[in-house]
Tab-separated table of C-alpha atoms in Angstrom:
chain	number	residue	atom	x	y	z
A	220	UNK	CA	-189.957	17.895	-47.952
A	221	UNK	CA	-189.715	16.730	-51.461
A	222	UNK	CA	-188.347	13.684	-52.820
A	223	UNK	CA	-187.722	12.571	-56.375
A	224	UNK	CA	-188.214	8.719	-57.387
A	225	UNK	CA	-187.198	7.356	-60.924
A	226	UNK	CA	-190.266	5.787	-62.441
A	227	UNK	CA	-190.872	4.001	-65.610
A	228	UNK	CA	-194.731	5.645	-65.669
A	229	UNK	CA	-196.657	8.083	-64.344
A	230	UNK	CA	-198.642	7.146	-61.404
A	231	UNK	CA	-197.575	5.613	-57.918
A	232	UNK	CA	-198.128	1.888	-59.124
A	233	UNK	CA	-195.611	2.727	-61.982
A	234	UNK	CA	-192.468	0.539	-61.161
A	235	UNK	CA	-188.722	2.515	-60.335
A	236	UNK	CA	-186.471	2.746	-63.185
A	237	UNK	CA	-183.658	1.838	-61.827
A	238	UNK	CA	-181.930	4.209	-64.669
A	239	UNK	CA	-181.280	7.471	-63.095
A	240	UNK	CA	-180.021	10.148	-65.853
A	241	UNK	CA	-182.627	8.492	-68.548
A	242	UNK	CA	-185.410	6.972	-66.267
A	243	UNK	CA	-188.824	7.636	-68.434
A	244	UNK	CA	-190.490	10.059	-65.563
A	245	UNK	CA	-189.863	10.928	-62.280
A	246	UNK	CA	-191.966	11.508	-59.692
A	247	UNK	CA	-191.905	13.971	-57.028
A	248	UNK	CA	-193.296	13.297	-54.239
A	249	UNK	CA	-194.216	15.655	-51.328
A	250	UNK	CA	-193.472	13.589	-47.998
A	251	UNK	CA	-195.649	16.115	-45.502
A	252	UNK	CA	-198.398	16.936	-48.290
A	253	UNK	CA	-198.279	13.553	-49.983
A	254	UNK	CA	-198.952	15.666	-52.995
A	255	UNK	CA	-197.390	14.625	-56.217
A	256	UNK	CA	-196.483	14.877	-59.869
A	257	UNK	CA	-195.188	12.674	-62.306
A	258	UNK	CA	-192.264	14.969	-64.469
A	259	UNK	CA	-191.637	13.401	-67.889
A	260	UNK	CA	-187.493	13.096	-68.650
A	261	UNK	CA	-186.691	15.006	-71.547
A	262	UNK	CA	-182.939	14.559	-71.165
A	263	UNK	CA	-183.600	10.335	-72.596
A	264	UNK	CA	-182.439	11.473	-76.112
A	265	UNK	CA	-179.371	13.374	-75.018
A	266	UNK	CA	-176.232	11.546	-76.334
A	267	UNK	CA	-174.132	12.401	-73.702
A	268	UNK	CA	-174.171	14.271	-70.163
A	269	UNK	CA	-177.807	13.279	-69.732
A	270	UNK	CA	-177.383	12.132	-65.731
A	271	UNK	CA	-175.682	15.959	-65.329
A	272	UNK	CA	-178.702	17.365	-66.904
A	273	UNK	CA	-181.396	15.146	-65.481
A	274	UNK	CA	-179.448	16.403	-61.915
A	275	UNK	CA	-180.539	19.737	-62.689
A	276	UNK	CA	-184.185	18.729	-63.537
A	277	UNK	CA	-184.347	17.026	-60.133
A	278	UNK	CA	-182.763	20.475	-58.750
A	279	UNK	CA	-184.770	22.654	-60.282
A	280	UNK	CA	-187.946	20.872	-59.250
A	281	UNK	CA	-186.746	21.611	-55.296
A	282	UNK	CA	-186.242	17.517	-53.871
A	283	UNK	CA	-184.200	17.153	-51.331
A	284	UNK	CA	-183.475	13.574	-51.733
A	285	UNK	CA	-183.124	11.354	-54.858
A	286	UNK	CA	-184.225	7.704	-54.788
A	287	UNK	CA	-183.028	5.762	-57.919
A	288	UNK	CA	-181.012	2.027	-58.857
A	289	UNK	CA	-178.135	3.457	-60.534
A	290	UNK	CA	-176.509	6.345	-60.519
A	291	UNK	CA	-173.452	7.703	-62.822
A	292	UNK	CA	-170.196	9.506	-61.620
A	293	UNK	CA	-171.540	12.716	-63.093
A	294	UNK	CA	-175.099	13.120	-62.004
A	295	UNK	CA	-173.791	11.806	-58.561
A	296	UNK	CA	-171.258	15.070	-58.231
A	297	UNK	CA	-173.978	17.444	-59.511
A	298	UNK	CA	-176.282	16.229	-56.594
A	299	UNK	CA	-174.016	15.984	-54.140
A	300	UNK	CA	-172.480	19.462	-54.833
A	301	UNK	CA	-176.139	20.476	-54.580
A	302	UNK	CA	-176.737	18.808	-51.225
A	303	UNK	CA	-179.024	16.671	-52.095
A	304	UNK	CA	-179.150	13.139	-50.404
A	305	UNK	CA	-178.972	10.114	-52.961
A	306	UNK	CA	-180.796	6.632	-52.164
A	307	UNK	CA	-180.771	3.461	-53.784
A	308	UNK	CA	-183.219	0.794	-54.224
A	309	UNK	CA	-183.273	-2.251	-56.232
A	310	UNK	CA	-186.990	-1.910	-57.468
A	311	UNK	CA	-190.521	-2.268	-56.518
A	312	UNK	CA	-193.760	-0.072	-57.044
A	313	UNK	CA	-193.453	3.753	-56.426
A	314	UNK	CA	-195.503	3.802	-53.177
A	315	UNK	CA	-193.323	0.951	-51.815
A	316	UNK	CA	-190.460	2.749	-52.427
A	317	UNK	CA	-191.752	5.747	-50.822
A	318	UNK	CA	-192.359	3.609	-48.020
A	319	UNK	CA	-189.407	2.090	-47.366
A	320	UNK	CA	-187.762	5.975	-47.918
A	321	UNK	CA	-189.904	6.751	-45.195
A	322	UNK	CA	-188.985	3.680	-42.790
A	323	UNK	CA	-185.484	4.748	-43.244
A	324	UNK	CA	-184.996	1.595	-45.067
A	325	UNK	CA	-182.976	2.619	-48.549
A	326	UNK	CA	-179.034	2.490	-48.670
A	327	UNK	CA	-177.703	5.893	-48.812
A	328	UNK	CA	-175.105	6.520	-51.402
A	329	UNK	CA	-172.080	8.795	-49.503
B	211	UNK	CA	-170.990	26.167	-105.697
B	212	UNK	CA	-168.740	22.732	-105.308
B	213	UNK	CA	-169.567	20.676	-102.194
B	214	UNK	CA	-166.260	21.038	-99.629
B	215	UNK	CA	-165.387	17.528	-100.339
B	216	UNK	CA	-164.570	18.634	-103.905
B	217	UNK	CA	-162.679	21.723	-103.539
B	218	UNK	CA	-160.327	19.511	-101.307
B	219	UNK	CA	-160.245	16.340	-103.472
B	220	UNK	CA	-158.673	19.436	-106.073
B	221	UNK	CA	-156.202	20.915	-103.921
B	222	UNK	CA	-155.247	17.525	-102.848
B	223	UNK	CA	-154.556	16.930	-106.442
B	224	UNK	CA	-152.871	19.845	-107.748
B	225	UNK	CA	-150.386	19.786	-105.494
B	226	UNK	CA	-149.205	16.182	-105.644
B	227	UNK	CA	-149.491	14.578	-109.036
B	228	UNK	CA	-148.466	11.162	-107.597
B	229	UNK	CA	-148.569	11.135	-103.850
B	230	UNK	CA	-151.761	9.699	-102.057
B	231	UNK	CA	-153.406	9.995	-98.497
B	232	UNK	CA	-154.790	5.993	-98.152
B	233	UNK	CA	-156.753	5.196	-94.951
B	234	UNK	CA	-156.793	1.802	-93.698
B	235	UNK	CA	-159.956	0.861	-92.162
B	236	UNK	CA	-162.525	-1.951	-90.821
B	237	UNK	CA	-165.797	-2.215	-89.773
B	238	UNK	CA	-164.903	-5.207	-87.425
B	239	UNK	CA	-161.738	-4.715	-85.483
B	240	UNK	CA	-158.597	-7.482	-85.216
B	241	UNK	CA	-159.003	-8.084	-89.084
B	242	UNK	CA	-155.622	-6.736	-89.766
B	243	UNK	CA	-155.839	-3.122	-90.119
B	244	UNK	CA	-152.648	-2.472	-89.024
B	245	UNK	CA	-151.029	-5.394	-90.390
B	246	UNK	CA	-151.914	-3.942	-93.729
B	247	UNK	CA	-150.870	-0.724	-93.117
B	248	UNK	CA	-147.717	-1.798	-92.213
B	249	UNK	CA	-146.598	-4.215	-94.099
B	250	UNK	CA	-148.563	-1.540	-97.122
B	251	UNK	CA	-146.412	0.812	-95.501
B	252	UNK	CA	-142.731	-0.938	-95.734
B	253	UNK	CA	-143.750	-1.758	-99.611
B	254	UNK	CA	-143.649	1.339	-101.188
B	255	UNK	CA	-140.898	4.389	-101.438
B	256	UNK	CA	-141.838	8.067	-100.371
B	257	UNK	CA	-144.069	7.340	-97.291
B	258	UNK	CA	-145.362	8.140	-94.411
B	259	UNK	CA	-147.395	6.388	-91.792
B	260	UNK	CA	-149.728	7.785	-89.452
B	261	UNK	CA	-150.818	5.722	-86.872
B	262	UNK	CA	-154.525	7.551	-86.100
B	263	UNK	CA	-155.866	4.489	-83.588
B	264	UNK	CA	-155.724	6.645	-80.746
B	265	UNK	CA	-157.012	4.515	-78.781
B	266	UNK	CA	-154.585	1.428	-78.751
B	267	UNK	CA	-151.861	2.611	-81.038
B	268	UNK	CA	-150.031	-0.429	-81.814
B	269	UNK	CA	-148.450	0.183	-85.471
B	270	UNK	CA	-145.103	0.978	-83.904
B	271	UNK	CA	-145.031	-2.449	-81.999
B	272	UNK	CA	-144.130	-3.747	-85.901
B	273	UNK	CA	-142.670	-0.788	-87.557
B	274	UNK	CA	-140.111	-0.261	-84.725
B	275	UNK	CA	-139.744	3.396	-85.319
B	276	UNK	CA	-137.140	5.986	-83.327
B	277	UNK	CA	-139.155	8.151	-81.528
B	278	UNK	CA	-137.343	11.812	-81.744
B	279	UNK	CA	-139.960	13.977	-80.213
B	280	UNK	CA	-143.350	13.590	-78.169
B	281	UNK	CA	-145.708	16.727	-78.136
B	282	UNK	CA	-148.988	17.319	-76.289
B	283	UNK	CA	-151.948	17.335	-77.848
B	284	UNK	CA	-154.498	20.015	-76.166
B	285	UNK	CA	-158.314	21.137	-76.405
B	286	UNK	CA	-159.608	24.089	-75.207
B	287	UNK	CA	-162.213	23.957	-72.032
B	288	UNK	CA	-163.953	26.682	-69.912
B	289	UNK	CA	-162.922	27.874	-67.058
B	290	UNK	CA	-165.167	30.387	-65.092
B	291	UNK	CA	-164.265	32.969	-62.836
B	292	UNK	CA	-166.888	32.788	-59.920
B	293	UNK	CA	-166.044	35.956	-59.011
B	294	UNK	CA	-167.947	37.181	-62.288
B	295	UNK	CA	-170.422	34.706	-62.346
B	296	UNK	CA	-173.952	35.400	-61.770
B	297	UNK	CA	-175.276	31.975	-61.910
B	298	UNK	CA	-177.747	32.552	-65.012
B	299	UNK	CA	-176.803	29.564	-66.414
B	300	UNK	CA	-176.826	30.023	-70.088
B	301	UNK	CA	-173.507	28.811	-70.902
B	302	UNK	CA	-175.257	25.459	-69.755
B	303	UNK	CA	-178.227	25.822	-72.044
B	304	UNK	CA	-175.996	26.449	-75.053
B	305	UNK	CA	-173.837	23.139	-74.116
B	306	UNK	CA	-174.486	20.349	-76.831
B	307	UNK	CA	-172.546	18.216	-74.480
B	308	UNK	CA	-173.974	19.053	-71.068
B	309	UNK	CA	-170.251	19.722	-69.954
B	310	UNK	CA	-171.503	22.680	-67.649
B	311	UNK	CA	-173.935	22.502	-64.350
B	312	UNK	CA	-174.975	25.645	-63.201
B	313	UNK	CA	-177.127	25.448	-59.667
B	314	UNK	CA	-178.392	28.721	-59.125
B	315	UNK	CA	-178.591	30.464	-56.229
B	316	UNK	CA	-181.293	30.170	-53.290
B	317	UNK	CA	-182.297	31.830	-50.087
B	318	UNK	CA	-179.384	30.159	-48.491
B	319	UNK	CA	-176.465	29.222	-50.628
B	320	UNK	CA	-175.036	30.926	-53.169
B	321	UNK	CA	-174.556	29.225	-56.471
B	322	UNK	CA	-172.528	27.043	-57.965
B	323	UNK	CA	-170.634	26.244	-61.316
B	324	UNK	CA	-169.970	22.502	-62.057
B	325	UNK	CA	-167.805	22.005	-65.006
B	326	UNK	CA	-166.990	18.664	-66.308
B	327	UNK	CA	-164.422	18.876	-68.725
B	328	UNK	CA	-164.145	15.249	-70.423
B	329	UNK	CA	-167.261	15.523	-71.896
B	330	UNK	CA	-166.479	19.058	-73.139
B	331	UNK	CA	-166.228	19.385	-77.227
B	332	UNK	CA	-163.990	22.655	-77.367
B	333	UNK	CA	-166.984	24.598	-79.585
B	334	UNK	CA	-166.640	27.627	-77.689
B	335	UNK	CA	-170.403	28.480	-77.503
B	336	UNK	CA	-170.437	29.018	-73.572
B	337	UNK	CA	-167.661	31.590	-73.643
B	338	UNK	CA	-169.240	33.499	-76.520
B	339	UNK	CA	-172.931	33.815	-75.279
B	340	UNK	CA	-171.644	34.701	-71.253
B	341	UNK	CA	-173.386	38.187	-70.639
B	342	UNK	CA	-170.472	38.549	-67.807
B	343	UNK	CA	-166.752	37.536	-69.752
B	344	UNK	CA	-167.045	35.527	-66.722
B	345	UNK	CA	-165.523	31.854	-69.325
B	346	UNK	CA	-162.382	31.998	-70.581
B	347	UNK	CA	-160.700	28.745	-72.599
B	348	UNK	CA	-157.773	27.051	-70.925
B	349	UNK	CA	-155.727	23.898	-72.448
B	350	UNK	CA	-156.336	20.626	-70.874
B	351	UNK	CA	-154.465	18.021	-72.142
B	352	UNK	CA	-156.212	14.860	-74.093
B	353	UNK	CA	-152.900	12.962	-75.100
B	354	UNK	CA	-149.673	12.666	-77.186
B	355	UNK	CA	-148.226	12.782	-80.500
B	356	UNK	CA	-145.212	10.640	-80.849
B	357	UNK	CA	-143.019	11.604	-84.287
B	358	UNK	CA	-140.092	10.048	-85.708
B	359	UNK	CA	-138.933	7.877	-87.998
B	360	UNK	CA	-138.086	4.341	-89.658
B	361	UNK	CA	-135.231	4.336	-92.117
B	362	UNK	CA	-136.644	6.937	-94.664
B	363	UNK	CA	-140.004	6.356	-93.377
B	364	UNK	CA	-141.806	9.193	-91.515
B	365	UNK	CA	-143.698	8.575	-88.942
B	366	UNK	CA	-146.787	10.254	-86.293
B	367	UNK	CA	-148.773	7.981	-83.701
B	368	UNK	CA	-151.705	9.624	-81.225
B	369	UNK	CA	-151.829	8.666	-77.990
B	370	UNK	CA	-154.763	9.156	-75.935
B	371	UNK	CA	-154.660	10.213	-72.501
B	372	UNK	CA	-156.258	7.509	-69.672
B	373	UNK	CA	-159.520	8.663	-69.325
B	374	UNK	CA	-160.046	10.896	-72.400
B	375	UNK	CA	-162.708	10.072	-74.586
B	376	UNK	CA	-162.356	12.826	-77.622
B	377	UNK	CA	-160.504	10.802	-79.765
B	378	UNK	CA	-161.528	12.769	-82.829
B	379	UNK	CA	-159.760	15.807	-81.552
B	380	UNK	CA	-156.403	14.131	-81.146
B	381	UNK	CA	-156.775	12.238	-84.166
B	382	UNK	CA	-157.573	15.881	-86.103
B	383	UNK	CA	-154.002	16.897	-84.350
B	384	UNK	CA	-152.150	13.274	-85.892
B	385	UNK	CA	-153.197	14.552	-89.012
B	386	UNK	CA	-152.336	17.989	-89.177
B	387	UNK	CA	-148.570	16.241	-89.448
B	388	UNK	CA	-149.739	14.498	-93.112
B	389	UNK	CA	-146.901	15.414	-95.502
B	390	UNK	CA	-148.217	16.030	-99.112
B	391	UNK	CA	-145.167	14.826	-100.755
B	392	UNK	CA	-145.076	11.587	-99.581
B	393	UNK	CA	-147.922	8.578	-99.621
B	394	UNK	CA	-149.563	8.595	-96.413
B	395	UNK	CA	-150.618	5.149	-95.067
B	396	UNK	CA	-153.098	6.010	-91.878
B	397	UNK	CA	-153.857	3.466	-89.383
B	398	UNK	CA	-157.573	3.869	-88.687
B	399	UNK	CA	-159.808	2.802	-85.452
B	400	UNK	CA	-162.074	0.198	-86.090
B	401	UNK	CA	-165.717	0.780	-86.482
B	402	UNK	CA	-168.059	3.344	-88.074
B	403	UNK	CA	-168.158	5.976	-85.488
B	404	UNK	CA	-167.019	9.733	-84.863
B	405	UNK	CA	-163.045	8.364	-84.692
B	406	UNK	CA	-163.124	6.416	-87.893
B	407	UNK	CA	-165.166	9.119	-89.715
B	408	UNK	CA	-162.218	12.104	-88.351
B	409	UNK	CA	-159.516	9.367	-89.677
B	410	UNK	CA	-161.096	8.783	-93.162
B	411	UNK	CA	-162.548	12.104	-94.468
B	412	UNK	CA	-160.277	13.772	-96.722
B	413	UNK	CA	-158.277	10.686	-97.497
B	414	UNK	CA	-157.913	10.138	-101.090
B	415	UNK	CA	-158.724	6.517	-100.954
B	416	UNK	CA	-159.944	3.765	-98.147
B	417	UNK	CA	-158.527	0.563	-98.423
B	418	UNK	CA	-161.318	-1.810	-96.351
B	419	UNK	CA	-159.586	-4.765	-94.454
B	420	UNK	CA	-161.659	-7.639	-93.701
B	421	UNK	CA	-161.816	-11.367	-93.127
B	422	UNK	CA	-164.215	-14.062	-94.158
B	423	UNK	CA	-166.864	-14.643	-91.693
B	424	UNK	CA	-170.211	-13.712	-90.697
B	425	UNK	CA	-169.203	-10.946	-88.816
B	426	UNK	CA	-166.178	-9.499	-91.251
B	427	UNK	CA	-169.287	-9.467	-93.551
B	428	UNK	CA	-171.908	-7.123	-91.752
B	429	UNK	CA	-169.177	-4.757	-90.218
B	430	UNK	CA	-167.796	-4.509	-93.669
B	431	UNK	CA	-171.598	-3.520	-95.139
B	432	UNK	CA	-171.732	-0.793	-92.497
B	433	UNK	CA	-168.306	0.569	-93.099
B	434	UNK	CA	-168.864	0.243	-97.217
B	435	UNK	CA	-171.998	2.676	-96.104
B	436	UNK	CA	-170.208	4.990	-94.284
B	437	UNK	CA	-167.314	5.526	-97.244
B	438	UNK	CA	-170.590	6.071	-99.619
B	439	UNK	CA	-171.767	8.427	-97.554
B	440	UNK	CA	-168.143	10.480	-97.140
B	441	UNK	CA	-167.821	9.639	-101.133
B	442	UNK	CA	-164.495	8.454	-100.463
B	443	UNK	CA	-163.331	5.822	-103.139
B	444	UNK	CA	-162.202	2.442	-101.670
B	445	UNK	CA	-161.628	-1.282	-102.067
B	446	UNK	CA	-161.631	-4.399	-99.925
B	447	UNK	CA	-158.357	-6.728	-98.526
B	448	UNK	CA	-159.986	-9.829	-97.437
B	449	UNK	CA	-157.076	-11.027	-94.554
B	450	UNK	CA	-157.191	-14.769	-93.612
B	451	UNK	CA	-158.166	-15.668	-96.410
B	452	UNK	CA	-159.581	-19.132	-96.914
B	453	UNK	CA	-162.241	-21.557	-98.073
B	454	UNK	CA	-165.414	-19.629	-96.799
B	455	UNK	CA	-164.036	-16.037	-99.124
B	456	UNK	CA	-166.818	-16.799	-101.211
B	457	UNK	CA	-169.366	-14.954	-98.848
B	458	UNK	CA	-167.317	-11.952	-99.209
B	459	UNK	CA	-166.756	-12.051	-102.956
B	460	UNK	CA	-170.116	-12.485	-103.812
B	461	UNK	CA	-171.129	-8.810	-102.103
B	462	UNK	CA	-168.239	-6.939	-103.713
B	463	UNK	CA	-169.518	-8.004	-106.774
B	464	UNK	CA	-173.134	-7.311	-106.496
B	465	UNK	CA	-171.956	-4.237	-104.985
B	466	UNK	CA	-169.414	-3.200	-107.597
B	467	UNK	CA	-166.173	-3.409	-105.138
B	468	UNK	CA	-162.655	-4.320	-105.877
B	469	UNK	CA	-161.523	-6.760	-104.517
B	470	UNK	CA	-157.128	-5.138	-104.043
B	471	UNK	CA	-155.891	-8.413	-102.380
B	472	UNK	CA	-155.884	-11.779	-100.399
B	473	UNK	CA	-153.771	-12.596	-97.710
B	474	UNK	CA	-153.990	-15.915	-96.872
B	475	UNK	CA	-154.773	-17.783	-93.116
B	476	UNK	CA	-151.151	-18.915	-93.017
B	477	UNK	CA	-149.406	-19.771	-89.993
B	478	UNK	CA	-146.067	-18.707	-91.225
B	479	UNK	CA	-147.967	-14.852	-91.136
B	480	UNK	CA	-149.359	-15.313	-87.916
B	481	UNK	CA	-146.102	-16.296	-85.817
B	482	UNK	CA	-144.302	-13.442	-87.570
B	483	UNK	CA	-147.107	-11.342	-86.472
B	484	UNK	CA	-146.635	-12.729	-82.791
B	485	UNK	CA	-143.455	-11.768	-82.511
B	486	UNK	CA	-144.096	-8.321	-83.764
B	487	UNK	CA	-142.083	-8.786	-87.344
B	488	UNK	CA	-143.979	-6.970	-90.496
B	489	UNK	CA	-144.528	-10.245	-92.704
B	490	UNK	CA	-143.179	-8.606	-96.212
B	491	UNK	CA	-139.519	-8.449	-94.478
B	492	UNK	CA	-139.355	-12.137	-94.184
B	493	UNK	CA	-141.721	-13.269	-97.271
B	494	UNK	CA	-140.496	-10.187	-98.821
B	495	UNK	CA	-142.219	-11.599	-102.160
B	496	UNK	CA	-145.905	-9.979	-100.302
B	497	UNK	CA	-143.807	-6.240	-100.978
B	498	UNK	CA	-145.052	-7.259	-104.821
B	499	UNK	CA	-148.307	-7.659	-103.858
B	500	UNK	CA	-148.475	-4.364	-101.947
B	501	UNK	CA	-147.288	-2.591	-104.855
B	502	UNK	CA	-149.407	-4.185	-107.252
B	503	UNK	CA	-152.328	-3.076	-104.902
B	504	UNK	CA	-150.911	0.205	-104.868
B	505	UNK	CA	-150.724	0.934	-108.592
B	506	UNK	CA	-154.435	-0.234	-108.394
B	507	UNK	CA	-155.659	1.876	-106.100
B	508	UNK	CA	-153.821	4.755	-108.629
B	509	UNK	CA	-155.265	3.686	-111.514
B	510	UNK	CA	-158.769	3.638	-110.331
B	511	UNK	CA	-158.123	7.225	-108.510
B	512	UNK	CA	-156.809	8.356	-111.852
């Protein structure tokens, strides 16, 4: 299963961005395969909706769960309505975070 | 060919030799916006006041006007008929505003349409490029238009609806009431963004309120930019007026600006202001120095 995690670079020492809808990358990570890919955000520059359209990016990229430190009433509904699970963390390296995702050890967002 | 600014500034004109549309503006807000256009307002004969601060309309706390009807102001929005839809979300890659999400379908789930409607600029583009007439524009309301009047005074205010954020849309609406035979005094937001710039363009002239400190300074530099920009004439009220003016008189004159008046930091103002009484009807000797700042402003539109 994929997950998506909000990162400020492009490798799994990068640290989260706690921004959701204009985090600089993020990076999907294969939980079974522990394959990966860092996804650069192209929705930063939007003036408006960009949480809504970053949702789709995460959508569109097939995760199934969303780890990030904020997240906006709009990209929130667009994921939800999508099914996918939202988590939050309050920062750390991208393998950490995976980690603690994996431990069962993020607050879910219902 | 004449930019559009000019072929208006004509027809403005022609049809009103002595009428003017003034907009009364601020870079900063609390300067006294509406205090000028109000007590500007209650100066002069022939007028009418709009009251385009959408957002906190407050002019009729001190003009007192009878309220004798209230009208909705709409915007169009999508709606889509997921019955015709076939997911291909291109209504969403034509949205500026990101107002659509359209999750397509998989394996397991059929798709879905996600519209959300506040961010939604009424352009139209997603109903046009739909390859199935699946979009179709309802109303949603944004607010209200209050309209009445004080004494021969006419009078519009916006109100925008909790929740709302395109003010420029209902402020468009306020001014479709602007009645070329009278002056209009308009109440603008403060600032220099999108709701300012919808209040201010087409005005005939923008009077500039501001007061004398460090910040009064730089939000009056960016506003002076902005009226530049929109080539709309305009001049400068410095409100509170007191010993530290000089910082603002010495950039209106390196800059060229007229200076239309002084109101000074007088506590006699301010009380009457507290309790929501324009200052000219009790110091009604200020209605002189409205109307001196109004034959001004006409003589350097002339």
């Amino acid at each position: 299963m994929k997950i998506c995690i909000t990162s400020e670079g492009q490798t799994l020492d990068s640290n989260l961005d706690v921004r959701f809808g204009r985090c600089a990358y993020f990076i999907i990570f294969d939980i079974d395969t522990k394959n990966w890919e860092a996804v650069k955000n192209d929705n930063i520059n939007l003036t408006g909706g960009a949480g809504i359209q970053s949702a789709q990016s995460v959508i569109a990229k097939g995760a199934k769960a969303v780890v990030s430190g904020k997240m906006g009433e709009n990209a929130y509904k667009t994921l939800k309505t999508a099914g996918i699970a939202i988590y939050l963390s309050s920062g750390g390296k991208i393998e950490e975070v995976i980690e603690q995702y994996k431990l069962n050890k993020l607050e879910q967002m219902i | 060919m004449l930019p559009i600014f000019c072929i208006n500034k004509i027809l403005i004109n022609d049809n009103n030799m002595n009428n003017y549309v003034i907009s009364i503006a601020s870079g900063k807000g609390g300067t006294g916006k509406t205090t000028v256009a109000v007590n500007f307002a209650l100066s002069l004969n022939n007028v009418q006041f709009l009251d385009c601060d959408v957002e906190e309309p407050n002019a009729n706390l001190f003009l007192n006007a009878a309220i004798s009807k209230t009208i909705d102001a709409l915007i169009s929005v999508p709606k889509i008929d997921e019955n015709l839809c076939n997911y291909c979300g291109k209504c969403q890659e034509v949205c500026q505003y990101k107002s659509l999400a359209i999750i397509p379908s998989s394996n397991n789930s059929k798709g879905i349409v996600l519209t959300f409607p506040h961010l939604c600029h009424s352009c139209g583009a997603c109903v046009y490029i739909c390859p199935k007439t699946a979009i179709e524009e309802v109303d949603k309301k944004i607010g209200e238009i209050e309209i009445g009047n004080r004494g021969d005074i006419l009078f519009a205010s916006g109100k925008l609806s909790i929740g709302e954020i395109m003010s420029p849309y209902l402020i468009k609406q306020v001014k479709k009431n602007i009645n070329k035979s009278r002056n209009v005094i308009i109440d603008a937001p403060p600032g220099t963004s999108c709701p300012v710039i919808e209040t201010v363009k087409h005005t005939d002239f923008c009077v500039l309120v501001t007061e004398p400190t460090p910040f009064g300074l730089n939000d009056l530099i960016l506003a002076v930019d902005v009226l530049k920009k929109l080539k709309i004439p305009f001049g400068v009220v410095i409100n509170r007026s007191d010993i530290w003016n000089n910082m603002i008189n010495m950039y209106c004159n390196e800059e060229n600006i007229p200076i239309l008046m002084e109101i000074p930091f007088d506590m006699g103002i301010a009380r009457l202001y507290s309790n929501g009484i324009p200052f000219v009807e009790k110091m009604p000797h200020y209605k002189q120095e409205f109307i001196r700042m109004f034959e001004q402003i006409k003589r350097i539109l002339e």
